[in-house]
């Protein structure tokens, strides 16, 4: 079981959201710590499963992803397999559970976000978004096929408890 889920109540479903690629994989591969949302009516904070949407990305999303990843420190070597013309399915799976994050804060555009909050400095935060979902931790998962949904949805506990982190490379 993933460490972030170890204290989750047994038999209780775990909240999840779907993100379109490349944004879903950016959470674990490129340190995307802010998810931008137009609406977030949910009170949940804590562990949240990330599902990579089955919807294919727009070319403009890939171009924006490359720009933001570079702003966040990704190098040309880090991004060598990604362009708006070539699409690496091995990096950007679809229709799968791919990460668990800690949803540490939800910040509304109209909130007085503290100046020292990390979301203020994140290149992933869009000033035009109504809500920023701030992730303080992210764990990449061995991908598991799973159909997502709009908004926040629930992953049954018997599936969530079997999620495994991708083993760290040793060397």
mmCIF file with all atom_site columns, C-alpha atoms in Angstrom:
data_model
loop_
_atom_site.group_PDB
_atom_site.id
_atom_site.type_symbol
_atom_site.label_atom_id
_atom_site.label_alt_id
_atom_site.label_comp_id
_atom_site.label_asym_id
_atom_site.label_entity_id
_atom_site.label_seq_id
_atom_site.pdbx_PDB_ins_code
_atom_site.Cartn_x
_atom_site.Cartn_y
_atom_site.Cartn_z
_atom_site.occupancy
_atom_site.B_iso_or_equiv
_atom_site.pdbx_formal_charge
_atom_site.auth_seq_id
_atom_site.auth_comp_id
_atom_site.auth_asym_id
_atom_site.auth_atom_id
_atom_site.pdbx_PDB_model_num
ATOM 1   C CA . UNK A 1 1   ? 0.000   0.000  0.000   1.00 0.00 ? 1   UNK A CA 1
ATOM 2   C CA . UNK A 1 2   ? 1.109   3.566  -0.684  1.00 0.00 ? 2   UNK A CA 1
ATOM 3   C CA . UNK A 1 3   ? 2.379   5.370  2.433   1.00 0.00 ? 3   UNK A CA 1
ATOM 4   C CA . UNK A 1 4   ? -0.057  8.295  1.952   1.00 0.00 ? 4   UNK A CA 1
ATOM 5   C CA . UNK A 1 5   ? -2.953  5.816  2.225   1.00 0.00 ? 5   UNK A CA 1
ATOM 6   C CA . UNK A 1 6   ? -1.715  3.777  5.232   1.00 0.00 ? 6   UNK A CA 1
ATOM 7   C CA . UNK A 1 7   ? -3.991  5.629  7.676   1.00 0.00 ? 7   UNK A CA 1
ATOM 8   C CA . UNK A 1 8   ? -7.013  5.695  5.379   1.00 0.00 ? 8   UNK A CA 1
ATOM 9   C CA . UNK A 1 9   ? -10.094 4.133  7.027   1.00 0.00 ? 9   UNK A CA 1
ATOM 10  C CA . UNK A 1 10  ? -10.486 0.488  5.995   1.00 0.00 ? 10  UNK A CA 1
ATOM 11  C CA . UNK A 1 11  ? -13.322 -0.096 3.532   1.00 0.00 ? 11  UNK A CA 1
ATOM 12  C CA . UNK A 1 12  ? -13.807 3.637  2.858   1.00 0.00 ? 12  UNK A CA 1
ATOM 13  C CA . UNK A 1 13  ? -13.428 4.728  -0.790  1.00 0.00 ? 13  UNK A CA 1
ATOM 14  C CA . UNK A 1 14  ? -10.568 7.128  -1.549  1.00 0.00 ? 14  UNK A CA 1
ATOM 15  C CA . UNK A 1 15  ? -11.201 10.456 -3.322  1.00 0.00 ? 15  UNK A CA 1
ATOM 16  C CA . UNK A 1 16  ? -9.734  10.892 -6.803  1.00 0.00 ? 16  UNK A CA 1
ATOM 17  C CA . UNK A 1 17  ? -9.659  13.373 -9.669  1.00 0.00 ? 17  UNK A CA 1
ATOM 18  C CA . UNK A 1 18  ? -8.986  12.943 -13.370 1.00 0.00 ? 18  UNK A CA 1
ATOM 19  C CA . UNK A 1 19  ? -6.379  15.081 -15.063 1.00 0.00 ? 19  UNK A CA 1
ATOM 20  C CA . UNK A 1 20  ? -5.865  15.239 -18.800 1.00 0.00 ? 20  UNK A CA 1
ATOM 21  C CA . UNK A 1 21  ? -2.365  14.414 -19.975 1.00 0.00 ? 21  UNK A CA 1
ATOM 22  C CA . UNK A 1 22  ? 0.315   15.751 -19.887 1.00 0.00 ? 22  UNK A CA 1
ATOM 23  C CA . UNK A 1 23  ? -0.835  17.394 -16.632 1.00 0.00 ? 23  UNK A CA 1
ATOM 24  C CA . UNK A 1 24  ? -1.452  14.089 -14.830 1.00 0.00 ? 24  UNK A CA 1
ATOM 25  C CA . UNK A 1 25  ? 2.067   12.779 -15.383 1.00 0.00 ? 25  UNK A CA 1
ATOM 26  C CA . UNK A 1 26  ? 3.583   16.206 -14.713 1.00 0.00 ? 26  UNK A CA 1
ATOM 27  C CA . UNK A 1 27  ? 2.528   15.782 -11.070 1.00 0.00 ? 27  UNK A CA 1
ATOM 28  C CA . UNK A 1 28  ? 5.070   13.031 -10.442 1.00 0.00 ? 28  UNK A CA 1
ATOM 29  C CA . UNK A 1 29  ? 7.529   13.361 -13.308 1.00 0.00 ? 29  UNK A CA 1
ATOM 30  C CA . UNK A 1 30  ? 8.007   17.134 -13.331 1.00 0.00 ? 30  UNK A CA 1
ATOM 31  C CA . UNK A 1 31  ? 6.942   18.379 -9.886  1.00 0.00 ? 31  UNK A CA 1
ATOM 32  C CA . UNK A 1 32  ? 3.590   19.919 -10.843 1.00 0.00 ? 32  UNK A CA 1
ATOM 33  C CA . UNK A 1 33  ? 2.403   21.040 -7.414  1.00 0.00 ? 33  UNK A CA 1
ATOM 34  C CA . UNK A 1 34  ? -0.652  23.094 -8.388  1.00 0.00 ? 34  UNK A CA 1
ATOM 35  C CA . UNK A 1 35  ? -3.732  21.912 -10.253 1.00 0.00 ? 35  UNK A CA 1
ATOM 36  C CA . UNK A 1 36  ? -5.832  24.755 -11.644 1.00 0.00 ? 36  UNK A CA 1
ATOM 37  C CA . UNK A 1 37  ? -9.609  24.432 -11.438 1.00 0.00 ? 37  UNK A CA 1
ATOM 38  C CA . UNK A 1 38  ? -12.520 26.667 -12.379 1.00 0.00 ? 38  UNK A CA 1
ATOM 39  C CA . UNK A 1 39  ? -14.659 25.088 -9.649  1.00 0.00 ? 39  UNK A CA 1
ATOM 40  C CA . UNK A 1 40  ? -13.908 23.138 -6.469  1.00 0.00 ? 40  UNK A CA 1
ATOM 41  C CA . UNK A 1 41  ? -16.982 22.632 -4.266  1.00 0.00 ? 41  UNK A CA 1
ATOM 42  C CA . UNK A 1 42  ? -15.378 19.806 -2.243  1.00 0.00 ? 42  UNK A CA 1
ATOM 43  C CA . UNK A 1 43  ? -14.165 20.042 1.357   1.00 0.00 ? 43  UNK A CA 1
ATOM 44  C CA . UNK A 1 44  ? -11.733 17.116 1.086   1.00 0.00 ? 44  UNK A CA 1
ATOM 45  C CA . UNK A 1 45  ? -8.088  17.675 2.022   1.00 0.00 ? 45  UNK A CA 1
ATOM 46  C CA . UNK A 1 46  ? -5.566  14.868 2.377   1.00 0.00 ? 46  UNK A CA 1
ATOM 47  C CA . UNK A 1 47  ? -4.801  11.848 0.177   1.00 0.00 ? 47  UNK A CA 1
ATOM 48  C CA . UNK A 1 48  ? -6.103  12.142 -3.365  1.00 0.00 ? 48  UNK A CA 1
ATOM 49  C CA . UNK A 1 49  ? -5.626  9.681  -6.212  1.00 0.00 ? 49  UNK A CA 1
ATOM 50  C CA . UNK A 1 50  ? -4.727  11.090 -9.637  1.00 0.00 ? 50  UNK A CA 1
ATOM 51  C CA . UNK A 1 51  ? -6.299  9.357  -12.633 1.00 0.00 ? 51  UNK A CA 1
ATOM 52  C CA . UNK A 1 52  ? -4.907  10.094 -16.087 1.00 0.00 ? 52  UNK A CA 1
ATOM 53  C CA . UNK A 1 53  ? -7.870  10.855 -18.294 1.00 0.00 ? 53  UNK A CA 1
ATOM 54  C CA . UNK A 1 54  ? -8.504  8.713  -21.364 1.00 0.00 ? 54  UNK A CA 1
ATOM 55  C CA . UNK A 1 55  ? -8.895  11.929 -23.377 1.00 0.00 ? 55  UNK A CA 1
ATOM 56  C CA . UNK A 1 56  ? -5.951  12.696 -25.634 1.00 0.00 ? 56  UNK A CA 1
ATOM 57  C CA . UNK A 1 57  ? -4.174  16.028 -25.031 1.00 0.00 ? 57  UNK A CA 1
ATOM 58  C CA . UNK A 1 58  ? -4.347  19.081 -27.208 1.00 0.00 ? 58  UNK A CA 1
ATOM 59  C CA . UNK A 1 59  ? -1.170  20.188 -28.984 1.00 0.00 ? 59  UNK A CA 1
ATOM 60  C CA . UNK A 1 60  ? -1.471  23.515 -27.131 1.00 0.00 ? 60  UNK A CA 1
ATOM 61  C CA . UNK A 1 61  ? -1.426  21.625 -23.798 1.00 0.00 ? 61  UNK A CA 1
ATOM 62  C CA . UNK A 1 62  ? 1.807   19.883 -24.789 1.00 0.00 ? 62  UNK A CA 1
ATOM 63  C CA . UNK A 1 63  ? 3.367   23.210 -25.776 1.00 0.00 ? 63  UNK A CA 1
ATOM 64  C CA . UNK A 1 64  ? 2.291   24.863 -22.515 1.00 0.00 ? 64  UNK A CA 1
ATOM 65  C CA . UNK A 1 65  ? 3.463   21.823 -20.523 1.00 0.00 ? 65  UNK A CA 1
ATOM 66  C CA . UNK A 1 66  ? 6.937   22.052 -22.112 1.00 0.00 ? 66  UNK A CA 1
ATOM 67  C CA . UNK A 1 67  ? 7.133   25.780 -21.293 1.00 0.00 ? 67  UNK A CA 1
ATOM 68  C CA . UNK A 1 68  ? 6.035   25.310 -17.651 1.00 0.00 ? 68  UNK A CA 1
ATOM 69  C CA . UNK A 1 69  ? 8.256   22.267 -17.093 1.00 0.00 ? 69  UNK A CA 1
ATOM 70  C CA . UNK A 1 70  ? 11.260  24.318 -18.263 1.00 0.00 ? 70  UNK A CA 1
ATOM 71  C CA . UNK A 1 71  ? 10.244  27.185 -15.950 1.00 0.00 ? 71  UNK A CA 1
ATOM 72  C CA . UNK A 1 72  ? 10.173  24.654 -13.108 1.00 0.00 ? 72  UNK A CA 1
ATOM 73  C CA . UNK A 1 73  ? 13.713  23.483 -13.876 1.00 0.00 ? 73  UNK A CA 1
ATOM 74  C CA . UNK A 1 74  ? 13.291  20.628 -16.369 1.00 0.00 ? 74  UNK A CA 1
ATOM 75  C CA . UNK A 1 75  ? 16.204  20.399 -18.780 1.00 0.00 ? 75  UNK A CA 1
ATOM 76  C CA . UNK A 1 76  ? 16.237  19.609 -22.490 1.00 0.00 ? 76  UNK A CA 1
ATOM 77  C CA . UNK A 1 77  ? 17.503  16.131 -21.510 1.00 0.00 ? 77  UNK A CA 1
ATOM 78  C CA . UNK A 1 78  ? 14.506  15.691 -19.171 1.00 0.00 ? 78  UNK A CA 1
ATOM 79  C CA . UNK A 1 79  ? 12.159  16.653 -22.004 1.00 0.00 ? 79  UNK A CA 1
ATOM 80  C CA . UNK A 1 80  ? 14.002  14.935 -24.874 1.00 0.00 ? 80  UNK A CA 1
ATOM 81  C CA . UNK A 1 81  ? 11.206  12.415 -25.572 1.00 0.00 ? 81  UNK A CA 1
ATOM 82  C CA . UNK A 1 82  ? 8.427   15.004 -25.500 1.00 0.00 ? 82  UNK A CA 1
ATOM 83  C CA . UNK A 1 83  ? 7.386   17.498 -28.137 1.00 0.00 ? 83  UNK A CA 1
ATOM 84  C CA . UNK A 1 84  ? 4.129   18.825 -29.515 1.00 0.00 ? 84  UNK A CA 1
ATOM 85  C CA . UNK A 1 85  ? 4.660   16.485 -32.506 1.00 0.00 ? 85  UNK A CA 1
ATOM 86  C CA . UNK A 1 86  ? 5.732   13.287 -30.712 1.00 0.00 ? 86  UNK A CA 1
ATOM 87  C CA . UNK A 1 87  ? 3.697   11.825 -27.910 1.00 0.00 ? 87  UNK A CA 1
ATOM 88  C CA . UNK A 1 88  ? 5.357   9.374  -25.485 1.00 0.00 ? 88  UNK A CA 1
ATOM 89  C CA . UNK A 1 89  ? 2.616   7.012  -24.306 1.00 0.00 ? 89  UNK A CA 1
ATOM 90  C CA . UNK A 1 90  ? 5.084   5.395  -21.906 1.00 0.00 ? 90  UNK A CA 1
ATOM 91  C CA . UNK A 1 91  ? 5.377   8.719  -20.029 1.00 0.00 ? 91  UNK A CA 1
ATOM 92  C CA . UNK A 1 92  ? 1.760   9.781  -20.452 1.00 0.00 ? 92  UNK A CA 1
ATOM 93  C CA . UNK A 1 93  ? -0.557  6.814  -19.890 1.00 0.00 ? 93  UNK A CA 1
ATOM 94  C CA . UNK A 1 94  ? -4.313  7.222  -20.337 1.00 0.00 ? 94  UNK A CA 1
ATOM 95  C CA . UNK A 1 95  ? -7.283  5.816  -18.441 1.00 0.00 ? 95  UNK A CA 1
ATOM 96  C CA . UNK A 1 96  ? -5.177  4.756  -15.460 1.00 0.00 ? 96  UNK A CA 1
ATOM 97  C CA . UNK A 1 97  ? -4.579  5.591  -11.813 1.00 0.00 ? 97  UNK A CA 1
ATOM 98  C CA . UNK A 1 98  ? -1.033  6.963  -11.838 1.00 0.00 ? 98  UNK A CA 1
ATOM 99  C CA . UNK A 1 99  ? -0.377  8.896  -8.613  1.00 0.00 ? 99  UNK A CA 1
ATOM 100 C CA . UNK A 1 100 ? -1.396  9.622  -5.053  1.00 0.00 ? 100 UNK A CA 1
ATOM 101 C CA . UNK A 1 101 ? -0.902  13.149 -3.753  1.00 0.00 ? 101 UNK A CA 1
ATOM 102 C CA . UNK A 1 102 ? -1.553  14.984 -0.535  1.00 0.00 ? 102 UNK A CA 1
ATOM 103 C CA . UNK A 1 103 ? -4.063  17.726 -1.269  1.00 0.00 ? 103 UNK A CA 1
ATOM 104 C CA . UNK A 1 104 ? -2.614  20.119 1.298   1.00 0.00 ? 104 UNK A CA 1
ATOM 105 C CA . UNK A 1 105 ? -4.613  23.242 0.459   1.00 0.00 ? 105 UNK A CA 1
ATOM 106 C CA . UNK A 1 106 ? -7.269  24.639 -1.822  1.00 0.00 ? 106 UNK A CA 1
ATOM 107 C CA . UNK A 1 107 ? -6.707  28.303 -2.531  1.00 0.00 ? 107 UNK A CA 1
ATOM 108 C CA . UNK A 1 108 ? -9.407  30.502 -4.051  1.00 0.00 ? 108 UNK A CA 1
ATOM 109 C CA . UNK A 1 109 ? -8.449  33.315 -6.393  1.00 0.00 ? 109 UNK A CA 1
ATOM 110 C CA . UNK A 1 110 ? -10.209 35.777 -4.074  1.00 0.00 ? 110 UNK A CA 1
ATOM 111 C CA . UNK A 1 111 ? -8.414  34.443 -0.974  1.00 0.00 ? 111 UNK A CA 1
ATOM 112 C CA . UNK A 1 112 ? -5.572  36.404 0.484   1.00 0.00 ? 112 UNK A CA 1
ATOM 113 C CA . UNK A 1 113 ? -2.971  33.728 -0.260  1.00 0.00 ? 113 UNK A CA 1
ATOM 114 C CA . UNK A 1 114 ? -0.005  34.190 2.092   1.00 0.00 ? 114 UNK A CA 1
ATOM 115 C CA . UNK A 1 115 ? 2.994   35.606 0.228   1.00 0.00 ? 115 UNK A CA 1
ATOM 116 C CA . UNK A 1 116 ? 5.213   32.784 1.452   1.00 0.00 ? 116 UNK A CA 1
ATOM 117 C CA . UNK A 1 117 ? 2.850   30.017 0.269   1.00 0.00 ? 117 UNK A CA 1
ATOM 118 C CA . UNK A 1 118 ? 4.689   27.785 -2.252  1.00 0.00 ? 118 UNK A CA 1
ATOM 119 C CA . UNK A 1 119 ? 1.767   27.954 -4.698  1.00 0.00 ? 119 UNK A CA 1
ATOM 120 C CA . UNK A 1 120 ? 2.486   31.656 -5.245  1.00 0.00 ? 120 UNK A CA 1
ATOM 121 C CA . UNK A 1 121 ? 5.867   30.789 -6.742  1.00 0.00 ? 121 UNK A CA 1
ATOM 122 C CA . UNK A 1 122 ? 4.791   27.716 -8.689  1.00 0.00 ? 122 UNK A CA 1
ATOM 123 C CA . UNK A 1 123 ? 5.021   28.026 -12.482 1.00 0.00 ? 123 UNK A CA 1
ATOM 124 C CA . UNK A 1 124 ? 2.127   25.548 -12.616 1.00 0.00 ? 124 UNK A CA 1
ATOM 125 C CA . UNK A 1 125 ? -0.287  28.017 -10.924 1.00 0.00 ? 125 UNK A CA 1
ATOM 126 C CA . UNK A 1 126 ? -2.462  29.892 -13.421 1.00 0.00 ? 126 UNK A CA 1
ATOM 127 C CA . UNK A 1 127 ? -3.469  33.340 -12.166 1.00 0.00 ? 127 UNK A CA 1
ATOM 128 C CA . UNK A 1 128 ? -6.707  33.053 -14.170 1.00 0.00 ? 128 UNK A CA 1
ATOM 129 C CA . UNK A 1 129 ? -7.861  29.882 -12.371 1.00 0.00 ? 129 UNK A CA 1
ATOM 130 C CA . UNK A 1 130 ? -10.583 30.248 -9.747  1.00 0.00 ? 130 UNK A CA 1
ATOM 131 C CA . UNK A 1 131 ? -8.973  27.577 -7.529  1.00 0.00 ? 131 UNK A CA 1
ATOM 132 C CA . UNK A 1 132 ? -5.502  26.203 -6.993  1.00 0.00 ? 132 UNK A CA 1
ATOM 133 C CA . UNK A 1 133 ? -5.264  22.693 -5.598  1.00 0.00 ? 133 UNK A CA 1
ATOM 134 C CA . UNK A 1 134 ? -1.879  22.591 -3.861  1.00 0.00 ? 134 UNK A CA 1
ATOM 135 C CA . UNK A 1 135 ? -0.142  19.204 -3.623  1.00 0.00 ? 135 UNK A CA 1
ATOM 136 C CA . UNK A 1 136 ? 2.533   18.884 -0.935  1.00 0.00 ? 136 UNK A CA 1
ATOM 137 C CA . UNK A 1 137 ? 3.520   15.313 -1.801  1.00 0.00 ? 137 UNK A CA 1
ATOM 138 C CA . UNK A 1 138 ? 3.217   13.094 -4.860  1.00 0.00 ? 138 UNK A CA 1
ATOM 139 C CA . UNK A 1 139 ? 3.876   9.396  -5.265  1.00 0.00 ? 139 UNK A CA 1
ATOM 140 C CA . UNK A 1 140 ? 4.028   7.805  -8.715  1.00 0.00 ? 140 UNK A CA 1
ATOM 141 C CA . UNK A 1 141 ? 2.070   4.564  -8.940  1.00 0.00 ? 141 UNK A CA 1
ATOM 142 C CA . UNK A 1 142 ? 2.452   1.423  -10.953 1.00 0.00 ? 142 UNK A CA 1
ATOM 143 C CA . UNK A 1 143 ? -0.393  2.360  -13.349 1.00 0.00 ? 143 UNK A CA 1
ATOM 144 C CA . UNK A 1 144 ? -3.737  0.623  -12.848 1.00 0.00 ? 144 UNK A CA 1
ATOM 145 C CA . UNK A 1 145 ? -6.482  0.743  -15.485 1.00 0.00 ? 145 UNK A CA 1
ATOM 146 C CA . UNK A 1 146 ? -9.434  2.688  -14.064 1.00 0.00 ? 146 UNK A CA 1
ATOM 147 C CA . UNK A 1 147 ? -12.208 4.815  -15.556 1.00 0.00 ? 147 UNK A CA 1
ATOM 148 C CA . UNK A 1 148 ? -12.300 8.340  -14.193 1.00 0.00 ? 148 UNK A CA 1
ATOM 149 C CA . UNK A 1 149 ? -15.114 10.856 -13.919 1.00 0.00 ? 149 UNK A CA 1
ATOM 150 C CA . UNK A 1 150 ? -15.683 14.595 -13.832 1.00 0.00 ? 150 UNK A CA 1
ATOM 151 C CA . UNK A 1 151 ? -15.170 16.406 -10.544 1.00 0.00 ? 151 UNK A CA 1
ATOM 152 C CA . UNK A 1 152 ? -14.057 14.364 -7.584  1.00 0.00 ? 152 UNK A CA 1
ATOM 153 C CA . UNK A 1 153 ? -14.973 10.688 -7.595  1.00 0.00 ? 153 UNK A CA 1
ATOM 154 C CA . UNK A 1 154 ? -14.272 7.728  -5.307  1.00 0.00 ? 154 UNK A CA 1
ATOM 155 C CA . UNK A 1 155 ? -11.962 4.762  -5.877  1.00 0.00 ? 155 UNK A CA 1
ATOM 156 C CA . UNK A 1 156 ? -13.120 1.692  -3.931  1.00 0.00 ? 156 UNK A CA 1
ATOM 157 C CA . UNK A 1 157 ? -10.885 0.797  -0.979  1.00 0.00 ? 157 UNK A CA 1
ATOM 158 C CA . UNK A 1 158 ? -10.177 -2.709 -2.314  1.00 0.00 ? 158 UNK A CA 1
ATOM 159 C CA . UNK A 1 159 ? -8.557  -1.107 -5.386  1.00 0.00 ? 159 UNK A CA 1
ATOM 160 C CA . UNK A 1 160 ? -6.802  1.705  -3.494  1.00 0.00 ? 160 UNK A CA 1
ATOM 161 C CA . UNK A 1 161 ? -5.215  -0.665 -0.973  1.00 0.00 ? 161 UNK A CA 1
ATOM 162 C CA . UNK A 1 162 ? -3.526  -2.583 -3.821  1.00 0.00 ? 162 UNK A CA 1
ATOM 163 C CA . UNK A 1 163 ? -1.943  0.509  -5.395  1.00 0.00 ? 163 UNK A CA 1
ATOM 164 C CA . UNK A 1 164 ? 1.833   0.279  -5.397  1.00 0.00 ? 164 UNK A CA 1
ATOM 165 C CA . UNK A 1 165 ? 4.429   3.019  -5.727  1.00 0.00 ? 165 UNK A CA 1
ATOM 166 C CA . UNK A 1 166 ? 6.804   2.758  -8.648  1.00 0.00 ? 166 UNK A CA 1
ATOM 167 C CA . UNK A 1 167 ? 10.004  1.398  -7.109  1.00 0.00 ? 167 UNK A CA 1
ATOM 168 C CA . UNK A 1 168 ? 12.823  3.917  -6.898  1.00 0.00 ? 168 UNK A CA 1
ATOM 169 C CA . UNK A 1 169 ? 15.743  3.148  -9.158  1.00 0.00 ? 169 UNK A CA 1
ATOM 170 C CA . UNK A 1 170 ? 18.811  2.120  -7.234  1.00 0.00 ? 170 UNK A CA 1
ATOM 171 C CA . UNK A 1 171 ? 22.240  2.856  -8.439  1.00 0.00 ? 171 UNK A CA 1
#
